[in-house]
Amino acid sequence: MENIQDLKTLIGHNFNAVNFSKYMINNDFSDVDQLIKNCQLESSGQRFNLWRLFLRIYSKEDSFTQKIEKLTKLRDNYKSLENRHLKTSSTSTQNQIEEPTKKGPLGGPLGGPLGGGKQKQQSSNAIDNAELRNEIRKDVERTYQEFEFFSSKRVQQILTTILFIWCKENSEISYRQGMNEIAASLIYIYTKEALHKEEVEKYEEATDEEINILLQFNSWEYAEPDIYSLFTALMNDAQHMEMFRPNYTDQQKFKLQSKKPSAILTRVAKLQDILLKQVDLPLFRHLKLLQVEFQIFLLKWIRCMFTRELSLMESFHAWDAIFQDFLLQQSDSLFFVDCIAIAMIIYLKNQLMESEESSQCYQRFLKFPKISNLSSLLDTATQIRVILISQKSSNNLEDNTEGIEKQEKLQNPAFFVLEKIDSDPKVQQDKNKGKEQPKQTQTQQQQQFTKNEEEQSQSPQSQIIEKQPVKQQEQQQVFFDDKIMQSNTKAQKSQFVVEEKVQQRQQNQNKEEKQMEIKLSIQQVQDICITIDEAFNVIKKSNDSQNHQELIISLAELKQYLSKQVSEAEANSGNSQEEGQNYRSSGFVIKKSITGQQQSQEDNGIKSKMTDFFKKKW
């Protein structure tokens, strides 16, 4: 099995003793914020120690001796967990194979026919442990196969052990795919900065006490307990484990004695219906019109924290910002993950606005393109966080999305359909100028617009922005970056073409409802009346006739209406038999509006079809 030197030849060594003294001994973190913004925290050589700080394993105020005490306590706790889950499971398996069944004085199992319960429980636990280990091992062998480092037997053994112990301690959730990628990323960072005694002794100027302090923080000897402690802090303390909680049925929740819902589905629903709308309303409306379901791609984004959308090294830069935000905001969850997700959606805004089908959007999301400037995207995510926190909508993951939609309907009765837009862009532009001149004079008193903003105020997109509160409008002007948020004329036109088609379709449907009429001959109407009478008889003869009073009343009203129409038609047809015969064959119009497409009414077997229907129904 490989040692630490062999593993470092695969990924390199990146421990910086100077920065260790600066951060862990002197508690000087003055340059950390800038390093994270520039995606350069890796150069500090102290990423794993800083992640422990961000995830609150120790605090900025702790001295290095207090930090060591907390780390020692966590390592002792891991030893007890290791003894409980690993050694117990191995011994129970051996006992199951080696020890024969103990027999009672009558030759049967000890304790009579009801005995042997303890042995059955041990054997079932051993089987469960073996199945859990096999499930974890299968995913571990598939983890980051493109890196030789993760094919190492030692790395796979550490990864399997950490996941197994955590799943035994959190049996309500147990193991889910995606956990292996998170734990594997922690192993990679720890190994890159881990120390071994022979390596530290080469530091000529270091005293024995200083060497001991370095090993207390980053010794390869403590690899498993230290990685497990950080993984537990991420999953439990930062509540990322809730993103893996299955969507149990009510029966399963009762069996597991759990009342918690699937937090990730609630989180995705809020991100789709609330957060994106507050940041970019036009994009939100366009994706809503295309009926794009965010959970198709967001489940993977959130659970694995972008390890599949970004490269492995780029995902570490994103984690730097996510973990630091968790510390600075003193939040209970990794909310900055949502902000990065929204920033990534906006990163594709121009392509999404040009899409006319949801499948085109899914192709963009599921095969995310390479991000040219990751630091710019993280800066955009920071601005998104400022917008959302200022609107006080990001603190509760259980907001009622239906209530938000109802409120939007009250503010804009057309909902996703904008005001009528003329097909000629010049005419629409003139109308927009006439409407927005008084609005511009009011807003100029509150804030000064640049020339570019005045030009944008004449576009259809500005109509949406002006309907929002003034505070939100100011924040959006700061947020919209020229590179990422630049409005695309072609995208705007495609958006409004879709909305205009929806509006035109609704208007045409309303006209059809008013103009559509059913043309039937008098003979056909009389056949319908006879059919209704037969339906009455079928219902009355059935044993369940008392439960169909509403149907009987409706049929009676229909028969009365049709009989009245026939009487009026025959009265208006004239006294001559020839005119009556012509009118009887030509028929009359029943002015009953219907929805949908007009169907052919020439059905000579309408009587038999309705009779057969009622006989099958009752």
Coordinates of C-alpha atoms in Angstrom, one line a residue:
M1 CA 0.0 0.0 0.0
E2 CA 1.4 3.4 -1.0
N3 CA 2.9 5.7 1.6
I4 CA 2.6 9.5 1.7
Q5 CA 5.8 10.1 -0.4
D6 CA 4.4 8.0 -3.2
L7 CA 1.0 9.8 -3.2
K8 CA 2.7 13.2 -3.2
T9 CA 4.6 12.3 -6.4
L10 CA 1.1 12.1 -8.0
I11 CA -0.2 15.5 -6.9
G12 CA 2.8 17.4 -5.6
H13 CA 3.4 19.0 -2.2
N14 CA 2.1 22.4 -1.2
F15 CA 2.7 23.1 2.5
N16 CA 3.9 26.6 3.4
A17 CA 5.5 26.9 6.9
V18 CA 5.6 30.7 6.8
N19 CA 1.9 31.0 6.2
F20 CA 1.3 28.3 8.8
S21 CA 2.9 30.5 11.4
K22 CA 1.0 33.5 10.1
Y23 CA -2.5 31.9 10.1
M24 CA -2.4 29.2 12.8
I25 CA 0.1 30.7 15.3
N26 CA -0.4 34.5 15.0
N27 CA -4.0 34.4 13.8
D28 CA -3.3 36.9 11.0
F29 CA -5.8 36.4 8.2
S30 CA -5.5 39.8 6.6
D31 CA -4.8 38.5 3.1
V32 CA -7.1 35.5 3.0
D33 CA -10.1 37.5 1.7
Q34 CA -8.2 38.8 -1.3
L35 CA -6.7 35.4 -2.1
I36 CA -10.1 33.9 -2.2
K37 CA -11.5 36.6 -4.5
N38 CA -8.5 36.1 -6.9
C39 CA -8.9 32.3 -6.7
Q40 CA -5.4 32.0 -5.3
L41 CA -5.9 30.4 -1.9
E42 CA -4.0 27.3 -3.0
S43 CA -0.8 29.4 -3.1
S44 CA -1.1 29.9 0.7
G45 CA -0.3 26.2 1.3
Q46 CA -2.8 26.2 4.1
R47 CA -6.1 25.5 2.4
F48 CA -7.0 22.5 4.6
N49 CA -6.3 24.4 7.8
L50 CA -8.3 27.4 6.6
W51 CA -11.2 25.1 5.7
R52 CA -11.2 23.8 9.2
L53 CA -11.4 27.4 10.4
F54 CA -14.2 28.3 7.9
L55 CA -16.3 25.2 9.0
R56 CA -15.8 26.2 12.7
I57 CA -13.7 23.3 13.9
Y58 CA -11.7 26.0 15.6
S59 CA -12.1 29.8 15.7
K60 CA -10.0 32.8 14.8
E61 CA -9.7 33.7 18.5
D62 CA -8.3 30.3 19.5
S63 CA -4.6 30.1 20.3
F64 CA -2.6 27.4 18.6
T65 CA -2.7 25.3 21.8
Q66 CA -6.5 25.6 21.9
K67 CA -6.6 24.6 18.3
I68 CA -4.5 21.5 19.0
E69 CA -6.7 20.6 22.0
K70 CA -9.8 20.7 19.8
L71 CA -8.1 18.6 17.1
T72 CA -6.9 16.1 19.7
K73 CA -10.5 15.8 21.1
L74 CA -11.9 15.1 17.6
R75 CA -9.2 12.5 16.9
D76 CA -10.0 10.7 20.2
N77 CA -13.6 10.7 19.2
Y78 CA -12.8 9.1 15.8
K79 CA -10.9 6.3 17.6
S80 CA -14.0 5.5 19.6
L81 CA -16.1 5.5 16.4
E82 CA -13.5 3.3 14.7
N83 CA -13.6 0.8 17.6
R84 CA -17.4 0.8 17.6
H85 CA -18.1 0.3 13.9
L86 CA -15.1 -1.2 12.3
K87 CA -13.8 -3.7 14.9
T88 CA -17.3 -4.7 16.0
S89 CA -18.4 -5.4 12.5
S90 CA -15.3 -7.5 11.8
T91 CA -15.6 -9.5 15.0
S92 CA -19.3 -10.1 14.5
T93 CA -18.5 -11.5 11.0
Q94 CA -15.9 -13.8 12.4
N95 CA -18.1 -15.0 15.2
Q96 CA -20.8 -15.7 12.6
I97 CA -18.5 -18.0 10.7
E98 CA -16.4 -19.6 13.5
E99 CA -18.8 -20.1 16.4
P100 CA -21.3 -23.0 16.1
T101 CA -24.9 -22.5 17.2
K102 CA -25.1 -23.1 21.0
K103 CA -27.6 -25.8 21.9
G104 CA -29.8 -26.2 24.9
P105 CA -30.3 -29.2 27.1
L106 CA -33.0 -30.7 24.7
G107 CA -30.7 -30.4 21.7
G108 CA -32.5 -27.3 20.3
P109 CA -31.2 -23.8 20.1
L110 CA -30.3 -22.2 23.4
G111 CA -33.4 -20.5 25.0
G112 CA -35.9 -22.8 23.3
P113 CA -37.8 -22.0 20.1
L114 CA -37.7 -18.3 20.8
G115 CA -34.0 -18.3 21.6
G116 CA -31.1 -17.2 19.5
G117 CA -32.4 -13.7 18.9
K118 CA -29.1 -12.0 19.7
Q119 CA -27.3 -14.2 17.2
K120 CA -29.9 -13.4 14.5
Q121 CA -29.4 -9.7 15.2
Q122 CA -25.7 -9.9 14.9
S123 CA -25.9 -11.8 11.6
S124 CA -28.3 -9.3 10.2
N125 CA -26.1 -6.4 11.2
A126 CA -23.1 -8.1 9.6
I127 CA -25.0 -8.5 6.4
D128 CA -26.1 -4.9 6.5
N129 CA -22.5 -3.7 7.1
A130 CA -21.2 -5.9 4.2
E131 CA -23.9 -4.5 1.8
L132 CA -23.1 -0.9 2.9
R133 CA -19.4 -1.4 2.4
N134 CA -19.9 -3.0 -1.0
E135 CA -22.2 -0.1 -2.1
I136 CA -19.6 2.5 -1.0
R137 CA -16.7 0.6 -2.5
K138 CA -18.3 0.5 -5.9
D139 CA -18.7 4.3 -6.0
V140 CA -15.2 4.8 -4.5
E141 CA -13.6 2.8 -7.4
R142 CA -15.4 5.0 -9.9
T143 CA -14.5 8.3 -8.2
Y144 CA -12.5 10.7 -10.3
Q145 CA -11.1 7.9 -12.5
E146 CA -9.2 10.5 -14.6
F147 CA -6.8 11.1 -11.7
E148 CA -4.3 8.4 -10.9
F149 CA -4.2 9.6 -7.3
F150 CA -7.7 8.3 -6.6
S151 CA -6.9 4.8 -8.0
S152 CA -4.5 4.4 -5.1
K153 CA -5.4 1.6 -2.8
R154 CA -4.5 3.7 0.3
V155 CA -6.7 6.6 -0.9
Q156 CA -9.6 4.2 -1.6
Q157 CA -9.3 2.6 1.8
I158 CA -9.4 6.0 3.6
L159 CA -12.4 7.1 1.5
T160 CA -14.3 3.9 2.1
T161 CA -13.6 3.9 5.9
I162 CA -14.6 7.5 6.3
L163 CA -17.9 7.1 4.4
F164 CA -18.7 3.8 6.2
I165 CA -18.3 5.3 9.7
W166 CA -20.2 8.4 8.8
C167 CA -23.1 6.4 7.3
K168 CA -23.2 4.2 10.4
E169 CA -23.4 7.4 12.6
N170 CA -26.1 8.9 10.3
S171 CA -28.1 5.8 9.5
E172 CA -31.3 7.9 8.8
I173 CA -29.7 9.1 5.6
S174 CA -26.9 6.5 5.2
Y175 CA -24.9 6.6 1.9
R176 CA -26.0 8.4 -1.2
Q177 CA -24.1 9.0 -4.5
G178 CA -22.2 12.3 -4.5
M179 CA -20.9 11.9 -0.9
N180 CA -17.9 10.0 -2.4
E181 CA -16.9 13.0 -4.5
I182 CA -17.1 15.4 -1.5
A183 CA -15.0 13.2 0.8
A184 CA -12.5 12.5 -2.1
S185 CA -12.0 16.2 -2.6
L186 CA -11.1 16.6 1.1
I187 CA -8.6 13.7 0.9
Y188 CA -6.9 15.4 -2.1
I189 CA -6.4 18.7 -0.3
Y190 CA -5.3 17.0 2.9
T191 CA -2.7 14.8 1.2
K192 CA -1.3 17.8 -0.8
E193 CA -0.5 19.6 2.4
A194 CA 0.2 16.6 4.8
L195 CA 3.6 16.3 6.5
H196 CA 5.5 13.3 7.7
K197 CA 8.2 13.3 10.4
E198 CA 11.2 12.7 8.1
E199 CA 10.1 15.6 5.9
V200 CA 9.7 18.1 8.8
E201 CA 13.1 17.1 10.3
K202 CA 14.7 18.5 7.2
Y203 CA 13.8 22.0 8.3
E204 CA 17.1 23.2 9.7
E205 CA 15.9 26.2 11.6
A206 CA 12.9 24.5 13.2
T207 CA 13.1 23.5 16.8
D208 CA 11.7 20.3 18.2
E209 CA 8.8 22.2 19.7
E210 CA 8.0 23.8 16.3
I211 CA 8.3 20.5 14.5
N212 CA 5.8 18.9 17.0
I213 CA 3.3 21.8 16.4
L214 CA 3.5 21.3 12.7
L215 CA 2.9 17.6 13.0
Q216 CA 0.0 18.2 15.4
F217 CA -1.8 20.1 12.7
N218 CA -0.8 18.3 9.4
S219 CA 0.7 14.9 10.2
W220 CA -0.1 12.2 7.7
E221 CA -0.6 10.0 10.8
Y222 CA -3.9 11.8 11.5
A223 CA -5.2 11.6 7.9
E224 CA -8.3 9.6 8.6
P225 CA -9.5 11.4 11.8
D226 CA -8.8 14.8 10.4
I227 CA -10.5 14.2 7.1
Y228 CA -13.5 12.6 8.9
S229 CA -13.8 15.6 11.2
L230 CA -13.9 18.1 8.3
F231 CA -16.3 15.9 6.4
T232 CA -18.6 15.7 9.5
A233 CA -18.4 19.5 9.9
L234 CA -19.4 20.0 6.3
M235 CA -22.2 17.4 6.3
N236 CA -23.6 17.9 9.8
D237 CA -22.7 21.3 11.1
A238 CA -23.2 23.0 7.7
Q239 CA -26.3 20.8 7.2
H240 CA -25.2 19.7 3.7
M241 CA -26.3 16.2 4.7
E242 CA -29.9 17.4 4.3
M243 CA -29.2 17.7 0.5
F244 CA -28.9 13.9 0.4
R245 CA -32.0 13.1 2.5
P246 CA -34.3 10.9 0.4
N247 CA -37.8 12.1 -0.4
Y248 CA -39.4 9.5 1.9
T249 CA -43.1 8.6 1.7
D250 CA -45.3 9.1 4.8
Q251 CA -45.1 5.4 5.6
Q252 CA -41.3 5.4 5.4
K253 CA -41.1 8.6 7.6
F254 CA -43.3 6.8 10.2
K255 CA -41.0 3.8 10.1
L256 CA -37.9 5.9 10.4
Q257 CA -39.5 8.2 13.0
S258 CA -38.6 11.2 10.8
K259 CA -40.8 14.2 10.0
K260 CA -38.2 16.1 7.9
P261 CA -39.1 16.7 4.3
S262 CA -36.7 16.5 1.4
A263 CA -34.8 19.7 2.0
I264 CA -33.2 19.8 -1.5
L265 CA -36.5 19.8 -3.3
T266 CA -37.6 22.7 -1.1
R267 CA -34.4 24.5 -1.8
V268 CA -34.6 24.0 -5.6
A269 CA -38.2 25.2 -5.6
K270 CA -37.2 28.4 -3.8
L271 CA -34.3 29.0 -6.0
Q272 CA -36.4 28.5 -9.1
D273 CA -39.6 30.4 -8.1
I274 CA -38.2 33.1 -5.7
L275 CA -34.5 33.8 -5.8
L276 CA -34.0 33.9 -9.6
K277 CA -37.0 36.2 -10.0
Q278 CA -35.6 38.7 -7.5
V279 CA -32.2 38.8 -9.3
D280 CA -33.2 38.6 -13.0
L281 CA -36.9 38.9 -13.8
P282 CA -36.7 38.6 -17.6
L283 CA -34.7 35.4 -17.5
F284 CA -37.0 34.0 -14.8
R285 CA -40.1 34.7 -17.0
H286 CA -38.5 33.2 -20.1
L287 CA -37.5 30.0 -18.3
K288 CA -41.0 29.9 -16.8
L289 CA -42.6 30.2 -20.2
L290 CA -40.5 27.3 -21.5
Q291 CA -41.4 25.3 -18.4
V292 CA -37.8 24.5 -17.5
E293 CA -37.6 22.2 -14.4
F294 CA -34.6 23.3 -12.3
Q295 CA -34.4 20.1 -10.3
I296 CA -33.2 18.2 -13.4
F297 CA -29.8 19.9 -13.1
L298 CA -29.8 21.6 -9.7
L299 CA -29.8 18.4 -7.7
K300 CA -26.4 17.5 -9.0
W301 CA -25.1 21.1 -8.8
I302 CA -26.0 21.5 -5.1
R303 CA -25.2 18.0 -3.8
C304 CA -21.7 17.8 -5.4
M305 CA -21.1 21.6 -5.1
F306 CA -20.1 22.0 -8.8
T307 CA -17.4 19.3 -8.9
R308 CA -18.9 18.1 -12.1
E309 CA -19.7 21.4 -13.8
L310 CA -16.2 22.9 -13.0
S311 CA -12.9 21.1 -13.1
L312 CA -11.8 19.6 -9.8
M313 CA -9.2 22.4 -9.2
E314 CA -11.8 25.1 -10.1
S315 CA -14.3 23.5 -7.8
F316 CA -11.8 24.0 -4.9
H317 CA -11.9 27.8 -5.6
A318 CA -15.6 27.7 -5.4
W319 CA -15.5 25.8 -2.1
D320 CA -13.1 28.5 -0.7
A321 CA -15.8 31.1 -1.2
I322 CA -18.6 28.9 0.0
F323 CA -16.9 27.9 3.2
Q324 CA -15.7 31.4 3.9
D325 CA -19.2 32.8 3.5
F326 CA -20.5 30.1 5.9
L327 CA -18.1 31.6 8.6
L328 CA -18.6 35.3 7.8
Q329 CA -22.4 35.1 7.6
Q330 CA -22.7 32.8 10.7
S331 CA -25.4 30.9 8.8
D332 CA -26.7 27.4 9.4
S333 CA -26.3 26.2 5.8
L334 CA -24.2 26.8 2.7
F335 CA -26.3 29.6 1.2
F336 CA -23.5 30.8 -1.1
V337 CA -24.0 27.6 -3.1
D338 CA -27.4 29.0 -4.2
C339 CA -25.8 32.3 -5.1
I340 CA -23.2 30.5 -7.3
A341 CA -25.9 28.4 -8.9
I342 CA -27.8 31.6 -9.9
A343 CA -24.6 33.2 -11.2
M344 CA -24.0 30.1 -13.3
I345 CA -27.6 30.3 -14.7
I346 CA -27.0 34.0 -15.5
Y347 CA -23.7 33.2 -17.1
L348 CA -25.7 31.4 -19.8
K349 CA -28.3 34.1 -20.1
N350 CA -27.8 35.1 -23.7
Q351 CA -28.0 31.5 -24.9
L352 CA -31.0 30.7 -22.7
M353 CA -32.9 33.8 -24.0
E354 CA -32.4 32.6 -27.5
S355 CA -33.7 29.1 -26.7
E356 CA -37.2 28.3 -27.8
E357 CA -37.6 24.9 -26.2
S358 CA -36.8 23.6 -22.7
S359 CA -34.6 20.8 -24.2
Q360 CA -32.2 23.4 -25.5
C361 CA -31.9 24.9 -22.0
Y362 CA -31.2 21.5 -20.5
Q363 CA -28.4 20.9 -23.0
R364 CA -26.8 24.1 -21.7
F365 CA -27.2 23.2 -18.1
L366 CA -26.2 19.6 -18.2
K367 CA -23.2 20.2 -20.4
F368 CA -22.0 23.4 -18.8
P369 CA -19.3 25.2 -20.9
K370 CA -15.9 26.1 -19.5
I371 CA -16.0 29.3 -17.5
S372 CA -13.4 31.7 -18.8
N373 CA -13.1 33.9 -15.7
L374 CA -14.1 32.0 -12.5
S375 CA -13.2 34.9 -10.2
S376 CA -15.6 37.2 -12.1
L377 CA -18.4 34.6 -11.7
L378 CA -17.7 34.3 -7.9
D379 CA -17.8 38.1 -7.7
T380 CA -21.2 38.0 -9.4
A381 CA -22.4 35.5 -6.9
T382 CA -21.3 37.8 -4.1
Q383 CA -23.4 40.6 -5.6
I384 CA -26.3 38.2 -5.9
R385 CA -26.0 37.4 -2.2
V386 CA -26.1 41.1 -1.4
I387 CA -29.3 41.5 -3.4
L388 CA -31.0 38.5 -1.8
I389 CA -30.0 39.3 1.8
S390 CA -31.1 42.9 1.4
Q391 CA -34.5 41.7 0.3
K392 CA -34.7 39.4 3.4
S393 CA -35.8 36.4 1.3
S394 CA -32.9 34.1 1.8
N395 CA -33.3 33.2 5.5
N396 CA -36.2 30.7 5.2
L397 CA -36.0 27.8 2.8
E398 CA -39.7 27.0 3.4
D399 CA -41.2 30.1 1.8
N400 CA -44.6 29.5 0.2
T401 CA -43.9 29.7 -3.5
E402 CA -47.6 29.6 -4.3
G403 CA -48.2 32.8 -2.2
I404 CA -45.4 34.5 -4.2
E405 CA -47.0 33.6 -7.5
K406 CA -50.4 34.9 -6.3
Q407 CA -48.8 38.2 -5.2
E408 CA -47.2 38.5 -8.7
K409 CA -50.6 37.9 -10.3
L410 CA -52.0 40.8 -8.3
Q411 CA -49.2 43.2 -9.3
N412 CA -49.3 42.2 -12.9
P413 CA -52.6 40.6 -14.0
A414 CA -51.1 39.5 -17.3
F415 CA -48.5 37.5 -15.2
F416 CA -46.0 36.3 -17.8
V417 CA -47.7 38.0 -20.7
L418 CA -46.5 41.6 -21.1
E419 CA -48.6 44.5 -22.5
K420 CA -49.5 44.4 -26.2
I421 CA -46.4 44.8 -28.2
D422 CA -46.7 46.0 -31.8
S423 CA -45.0 43.8 -34.4
D424 CA -43.2 46.9 -35.7
P425 CA -40.3 47.7 -33.4
K426 CA -40.3 51.4 -34.4
V427 CA -44.0 51.9 -33.4
Q428 CA -43.3 50.1 -30.1
Q429 CA -40.3 52.3 -29.4
D430 CA -42.3 55.4 -30.0
K431 CA -45.0 54.2 -27.6
N432 CA -42.3 53.4 -25.0
K433 CA -40.8 56.9 -25.3
G434 CA -44.3 58.4 -24.7
K435 CA -45.0 56.3 -21.7
E436 CA -41.7 56.6 -20.0
Q437 CA -41.0 60.3 -20.2
P438 CA -42.9 61.1 -17.0
K439 CA -41.4 58.1 -15.2
Q440 CA -37.9 59.3 -16.1
T441 CA -38.5 62.7 -14.6
Q442 CA -39.5 61.1 -11.3
T443 CA -36.6 58.7 -11.1
Q444 CA -34.1 61.5 -11.9
Q445 CA -35.0 63.1 -8.6
Q446 CA -34.0 59.9 -6.8
Q447 CA -30.9 58.9 -8.7
Q448 CA -28.9 59.9 -11.7
F449 CA -28.9 57.7 -14.8
T450 CA -26.1 57.4 -17.2
K451 CA -26.7 57.7 -20.9
N452 CA -26.5 54.0 -21.3
E453 CA -29.2 53.5 -18.7
E454 CA -31.4 56.0 -20.5
E455 CA -31.1 54.0 -23.7
Q456 CA -31.9 50.8 -21.8
S457 CA -35.0 52.5 -20.3
Q458 CA -36.6 52.6 -23.8
S459 CA -36.2 48.9 -24.3
P460 CA -39.0 46.4 -23.5
Q461 CA -36.8 44.9 -20.7
S462 CA -36.8 48.3 -18.9
Q463 CA -40.6 48.0 -18.6
I464 CA -40.1 45.0 -16.4
I465 CA -37.4 46.6 -14.3
E466 CA -39.5 49.7 -13.7
K467 CA -42.3 47.7 -12.1
Q468 CA -39.9 46.6 -9.3
P469 CA -39.2 48.6 -6.2
V470 CA -36.7 51.5 -6.4
K471 CA -34.3 49.8 -4.0
Q472 CA -34.2 46.7 -6.1
Q473 CA -33.8 48.7 -9.2
E474 CA -30.7 50.4 -7.9
Q475 CA -29.2 47.1 -6.8
Q476 CA -29.7 45.6 -10.2
Q477 CA -27.9 48.5 -11.9
V478 CA -24.9 47.7 -9.8
F479 CA -25.3 43.9 -10.3
F480 CA -25.7 43.8 -14.1
D481 CA -22.1 43.3 -15.3
D482 CA -21.3 44.3 -18.9
K483 CA -19.7 41.0 -19.7
I484 CA -22.3 38.7 -18.2
M485 CA -25.4 40.7 -17.9
Q486 CA -25.3 42.6 -21.2
S487 CA -28.7 42.7 -22.9
N488 CA -28.9 40.8 -26.1
T489 CA -31.3 42.4 -28.7
K490 CA -31.9 39.1 -30.4
A491 CA -32.6 37.4 -27.1
Q492 CA -35.1 40.1 -26.1
K493 CA -36.9 39.8 -29.4
S494 CA -37.2 36.0 -29.1
Q495 CA -38.5 36.4 -25.6
F496 CA -41.3 38.8 -26.6
V497 CA -42.1 36.8 -29.7
V498 CA -42.9 33.8 -27.5
E499 CA -44.9 36.0 -25.1
E500 CA -46.8 37.6 -28.0
K501 CA -47.7 34.2 -29.5
V502 CA -49.1 33.1 -26.1
Q503 CA -51.1 36.3 -25.9
Q504 CA -52.4 36.0 -29.5
R505 CA -53.3 32.4 -28.9
Q506 CA -55.4 33.3 -25.9
Q507 CA -57.2 36.1 -27.8
N508 CA -58.0 33.7 -30.7
Q509 CA -59.3 31.1 -28.3
N510 CA -61.6 33.7 -26.7
K511 CA -63.0 34.6 -30.2
E512 CA -63.5 31.0 -31.0
E513 CA -65.5 30.5 -27.8
K514 CA -67.8 33.3 -28.8
Q515 CA -68.2 32.4 -32.5
M516 CA -68.3 28.6 -32.3
E517 CA -71.7 27.1 -32.8
I518 CA -73.0 23.5 -33.0
K519 CA -75.1 22.8 -36.1
L520 CA -77.5 19.9 -35.8
S521 CA -80.6 18.8 -37.7
I522 CA -83.9 18.6 -35.9
Q523 CA -83.9 14.8 -36.3
Q524 CA -80.5 14.5 -34.6
V525 CA -81.7 16.7 -31.6
Q526 CA -84.8 14.5 -31.2
D527 CA -82.6 11.4 -31.2
I528 CA -80.5 13.0 -28.4
C529 CA -83.7 13.6 -26.4
I530 CA -84.7 9.9 -26.9
T531 CA -81.2 8.9 -25.8
I532 CA -81.5 11.0 -22.6
D533 CA -84.8 9.2 -21.8
E534 CA -83.1 5.9 -22.2
A535 CA -80.2 7.1 -20.0
F536 CA -82.8 8.0 -17.3
N537 CA -84.1 4.4 -17.4
V538 CA -80.7 2.9 -17.2
I539 CA -79.8 5.1 -14.2
K540 CA -83.0 4.4 -12.4
K541 CA -82.7 0.6 -12.8
S542 CA -79.2 0.6 -11.3
N543 CA -78.7 0.0 -7.6
D544 CA -76.6 3.1 -7.3
S545 CA -79.1 5.6 -8.7
Q546 CA -79.2 7.6 -5.4
N547 CA -75.6 8.7 -6.0
H548 CA -76.3 10.3 -9.4
Q549 CA -78.9 12.9 -8.5
E550 CA -76.7 15.7 -10.0
L551 CA -76.4 13.8 -13.3
I552 CA -80.1 13.2 -13.5
I553 CA -80.8 17.0 -12.9
S554 CA -78.2 17.9 -15.6
L555 CA -79.8 15.5 -18.1
A556 CA -83.3 16.9 -17.4
E557 CA -82.1 20.4 -18.0
L558 CA -80.4 19.4 -21.2
K559 CA -83.5 17.7 -22.5
Q560 CA -85.7 20.7 -21.6
Y561 CA -83.3 23.0 -23.4
L562 CA -83.2 20.8 -26.5
S563 CA -87.0 20.4 -26.6
K564 CA -87.5 24.1 -26.4
Q565 CA -85.1 24.7 -29.3
V566 CA -87.0 22.1 -31.4
S567 CA -90.3 23.7 -30.6
E568 CA -89.0 27.1 -31.6
A569 CA -87.5 25.8 -34.8
E570 CA -90.7 24.0 -35.9
A571 CA -92.8 27.1 -35.1
N572 CA -90.5 29.3 -37.2
S573 CA -90.4 26.8 -40.1
G574 CA -93.9 27.8 -41.5
N575 CA -97.2 26.0 -41.9
S576 CA -96.4 24.4 -45.3
Q577 CA -95.3 20.8 -45.1
E578 CA -92.6 21.5 -47.8
E579 CA -91.0 24.3 -45.7
G580 CA -91.2 22.2 -42.6
Q581 CA -89.5 19.3 -44.3
N582 CA -86.7 21.5 -45.6
Y583 CA -86.1 23.0 -42.3
R584 CA -86.2 19.6 -40.6
S585 CA -83.4 18.4 -43.0
S586 CA -81.4 21.7 -42.9
G587 CA -81.5 21.9 -39.1
F588 CA -80.9 24.8 -36.8
V589 CA -78.1 26.3 -34.7
I590 CA -77.7 25.6 -31.0
K591 CA -75.9 28.7 -29.6
K592 CA -73.7 26.9 -27.1
S593 CA -70.0 28.1 -26.9
I594 CA -67.4 25.5 -26.5
T595 CA -63.6 25.5 -26.1
G596 CA -61.1 23.7 -28.3
Q597 CA -61.2 22.8 -31.9
Q598 CA -64.4 22.3 -33.8
Q599 CA -65.2 18.6 -34.4
S600 CA -67.4 17.1 -37.1
Q601 CA -71.0 16.8 -35.9
E602 CA -72.3 14.6 -38.7
D603 CA -72.7 11.4 -36.7
N604 CA -75.7 9.2 -37.6
G605 CA -75.0 6.8 -34.7
I606 CA -75.0 9.4 -32.0
K607 CA -78.0 7.8 -30.3
S608 CA -76.4 4.4 -30.1
K609 CA -73.1 5.8 -28.9
M610 CA -74.6 7.7 -26.0
T611 CA -76.7 4.7 -25.0
D612 CA -73.7 2.4 -25.0
F613 CA -71.7 5.0 -23.0
F614 CA -74.4 5.2 -20.2
K615 CA -74.8 1.4 -20.1
K616 CA -71.0 1.0 -19.6
K617 CA -70.9 3.8 -17.0
W618 CA -73.8 2.6 -14.9

